[in-house]
Amino acid sequence: MTDKGLAIVGLSGGVDSAVTALLLRDSGYDVQCLHMSNWEDDGYCDAARDFQDARKTAQQLKLPLHRVNFADQYRERVFAHFLEEYEAGRTPNPDVLCNRQIKFGEMRRYAHRLGADWLATGHYAQLRRVDNRVHLLKGRDANKDQSYFLHAVNETDFADVLFPIGGMTK
């Protein structure tokens, strides 16, 4: 364990989360990866292929990979709400609710059960810590900024979160 602590990186298998893991590893964090599934294989979403991408990435980076399934929580807390809102004639954005309920709710708690000091993701957003408060800021790359999708996450849920690529351009 390093003096910077254990960072659990939400690893999708894509470039952004892989770069996040690499940056943290190379800057002195003890890094492990966590792949979450939010949907069962159904012919449209291929959870098994997504996991294999994450597994290959973790192997290439020589980092441990954990796997967790939040499909039930996603269906109950995100997708059901999406359907209700859509049927009512509104245009909900499930990514906003997923970030609050699943990524920075369930996944964050799961990362702590694994011993994490930090949870990191490949979001293009920035966090500024001032006087024991955490402020969400836009990502440096205006074309990739994801702060909108994170705006509903409680400030306290960002206390132990890192967005290493938020200050970068893609």
Coordinates of C-alpha atoms in Angstrom, one line a residue:
M1 CA 0.0 0.0 0.0
T2 CA 1.3 3.4 -0.9
D3 CA 1.0 6.6 1.2
K4 CA -1.6 7.9 -1.2
G5 CA -3.9 5.0 -0.4
L6 CA -5.9 2.5 -2.3
A7 CA -7.8 3.9 -5.3
I8 CA -10.5 1.7 -6.8
V9 CA -11.0 2.7 -10.4
G10 CA -14.4 2.0 -12.1
L11 CA -13.1 0.2 -15.1
S12 CA -15.3 -0.1 -18.1
G13 CA -12.6 -1.4 -20.4
G14 CA -12.7 1.8 -22.5
V15 CA -9.9 4.3 -23.0
D16 CA -11.0 6.9 -20.4
S17 CA -11.1 4.5 -17.4
A18 CA -7.9 2.8 -18.5
V19 CA -6.0 6.1 -18.6
T20 CA -7.5 6.9 -15.2
A21 CA -6.1 3.7 -13.8
L22 CA -2.7 4.2 -15.4
L23 CA -2.4 7.8 -14.3
L24 CA -3.2 6.9 -10.7
R25 CA -0.9 3.9 -10.7
D26 CA 2.0 5.9 -12.1
S27 CA 1.4 8.8 -9.6
G28 CA 1.8 6.5 -6.6
Y29 CA -1.6 5.2 -5.7
D30 CA -2.2 1.6 -4.9
V31 CA -4.8 0.8 -7.7
Q32 CA -7.3 -1.9 -8.1
C33 CA -10.1 -1.9 -10.7
L34 CA -13.8 -2.6 -10.3
H35 CA -16.1 -3.5 -13.3
M36 CA -19.8 -3.1 -12.6
S37 CA -22.6 -4.5 -14.7
N38 CA -25.8 -2.6 -14.7
W39 CA -27.7 -4.7 -17.2
E40 CA -28.1 -8.4 -17.9
D41 CA -27.2 -9.7 -21.4
D42 CA -30.3 -9.2 -23.5
G43 CA -29.2 -9.1 -27.1
Y44 CA -28.7 -5.4 -27.0
C45 CA -26.4 -4.9 -24.0
D46 CA -23.5 -7.4 -23.9
A47 CA -22.3 -7.4 -20.3
A48 CA -20.0 -10.4 -20.9
R49 CA -18.2 -8.7 -23.7
D50 CA -17.9 -5.5 -21.6
F51 CA -16.4 -7.5 -18.7
Q52 CA -13.9 -9.2 -21.1
D53 CA -12.8 -5.7 -22.3
A54 CA -12.2 -4.6 -18.7
R55 CA -10.4 -7.9 -17.9
K56 CA -8.0 -7.4 -20.8
T57 CA -7.4 -3.8 -19.8
A58 CA -6.7 -4.7 -16.2
Q59 CA -4.3 -7.5 -17.3
Q60 CA -2.4 -5.2 -19.6
L61 CA -2.1 -2.7 -16.8
K62 CA -1.2 -5.5 -14.3
L63 CA -3.9 -4.4 -11.9
P64 CA -6.3 -6.6 -9.9
L65 CA -9.9 -6.5 -11.2
H66 CA -13.1 -7.0 -9.1
R67 CA -16.5 -7.5 -10.6
V68 CA -19.9 -6.6 -9.2
N69 CA -23.4 -6.8 -10.6
F70 CA -25.8 -3.9 -9.9
A71 CA -28.4 -4.9 -12.5
D72 CA -31.2 -5.2 -9.9
Q73 CA -30.4 -1.8 -8.3
Y74 CA -30.2 -0.2 -11.7
R75 CA -33.5 -1.6 -12.8
E76 CA -35.2 -0.5 -9.5
R77 CA -33.7 2.9 -9.0
V78 CA -32.9 4.1 -12.5
F79 CA -34.7 2.3 -15.2
A80 CA -38.1 2.1 -13.5
H81 CA -37.9 5.9 -12.9
F82 CA -36.9 6.5 -16.5
L83 CA -40.0 4.5 -17.7
E84 CA -42.3 6.4 -15.3
E85 CA -41.0 9.7 -16.5
Y86 CA -41.1 8.8 -20.2
E87 CA -44.7 7.5 -19.9
A88 CA -45.6 10.8 -18.2
G89 CA -44.4 12.7 -21.3
R90 CA -41.1 13.9 -19.8
T91 CA -37.6 13.3 -21.2
P92 CA -35.5 11.9 -18.3
N93 CA -31.8 11.3 -18.5
P94 CA -31.0 8.0 -16.9
D95 CA -27.2 8.8 -16.8
V96 CA -27.8 11.5 -14.2
L97 CA -29.7 9.2 -11.9
C98 CA -27.3 6.3 -12.5
N99 CA -24.4 8.5 -11.4
R100 CA -26.1 9.5 -8.2
Q101 CA -27.7 6.1 -7.3
I102 CA -25.3 3.6 -8.8
K103 CA -21.8 4.9 -9.5
F104 CA -21.4 7.3 -6.6
G105 CA -23.9 5.4 -4.4
E106 CA -23.7 1.6 -4.7
M107 CA -20.3 1.4 -6.5
R108 CA -18.7 3.8 -4.0
R109 CA -20.0 1.8 -1.0
Y110 CA -18.8 -1.4 -2.6
A111 CA -15.3 0.1 -3.2
H112 CA -15.2 1.0 0.5
R113 CA -16.0 -2.6 1.4
L114 CA -13.0 -3.5 -0.7
G115 CA -10.9 -1.2 1.4
A116 CA -10.7 1.8 -0.9
D117 CA -9.5 5.2 0.3
W118 CA -10.6 6.7 -3.1
L119 CA -13.0 5.9 -5.9
A120 CA -11.9 7.1 -9.3
T121 CA -13.6 7.2 -12.6
G122 CA -12.9 8.3 -16.2
H123 CA -15.3 11.2 -16.1
Y124 CA -14.3 14.5 -17.8
A125 CA -15.1 16.7 -14.8
Q126 CA -13.1 18.3 -12.1
L127 CA -13.4 18.5 -8.3
R128 CA -12.0 21.4 -6.2
R129 CA -11.6 20.8 -2.5
V130 CA -11.8 24.0 -0.4
D131 CA -12.4 24.3 3.3
N132 CA -13.7 20.8 3.7
R133 CA -16.1 21.2 0.8
V134 CA -16.0 19.6 -2.6
H135 CA -17.1 21.6 -5.7
L136 CA -17.9 20.0 -9.0
L137 CA -16.4 21.9 -12.0
K138 CA -16.6 21.4 -15.7
G139 CA -14.0 19.2 -17.4
R140 CA -11.2 21.0 -19.2
D141 CA -12.2 19.6 -22.5
A142 CA -15.4 21.4 -23.4
N143 CA -16.3 18.7 -26.0
K144 CA -16.0 15.9 -23.4
D145 CA -17.3 17.7 -20.3
Q146 CA -19.5 15.4 -18.2
S147 CA -20.2 17.7 -15.2
Y148 CA -23.9 17.9 -16.2
F149 CA -24.3 14.1 -15.7
L150 CA -22.8 14.5 -12.3
H151 CA -24.7 17.5 -11.0
A152 CA -27.2 15.5 -9.0
V153 CA -24.5 13.6 -7.0
N154 CA -24.4 14.9 -3.4
E155 CA -21.3 16.9 -2.5
T156 CA -20.5 14.6 0.3
D157 CA -20.4 11.6 -2.1
F158 CA -17.5 13.3 -3.9
A159 CA -15.3 13.6 -0.7
D160 CA -13.3 10.6 -1.7
V161 CA -13.6 10.7 -5.4
L162 CA -10.9 11.4 -8.0
F163 CA -11.3 12.4 -11.7
P164 CA -7.7 12.2 -13.0
I165 CA -8.6 13.0 -16.6
G166 CA -11.0 15.9 -15.9
G167 CA -8.2 18.4 -16.3
M168 CA -7.1 16.9 -19.6
T169 CA -8.2 17.1 -23.2
K170 CA -9.0 14.0 -25.1

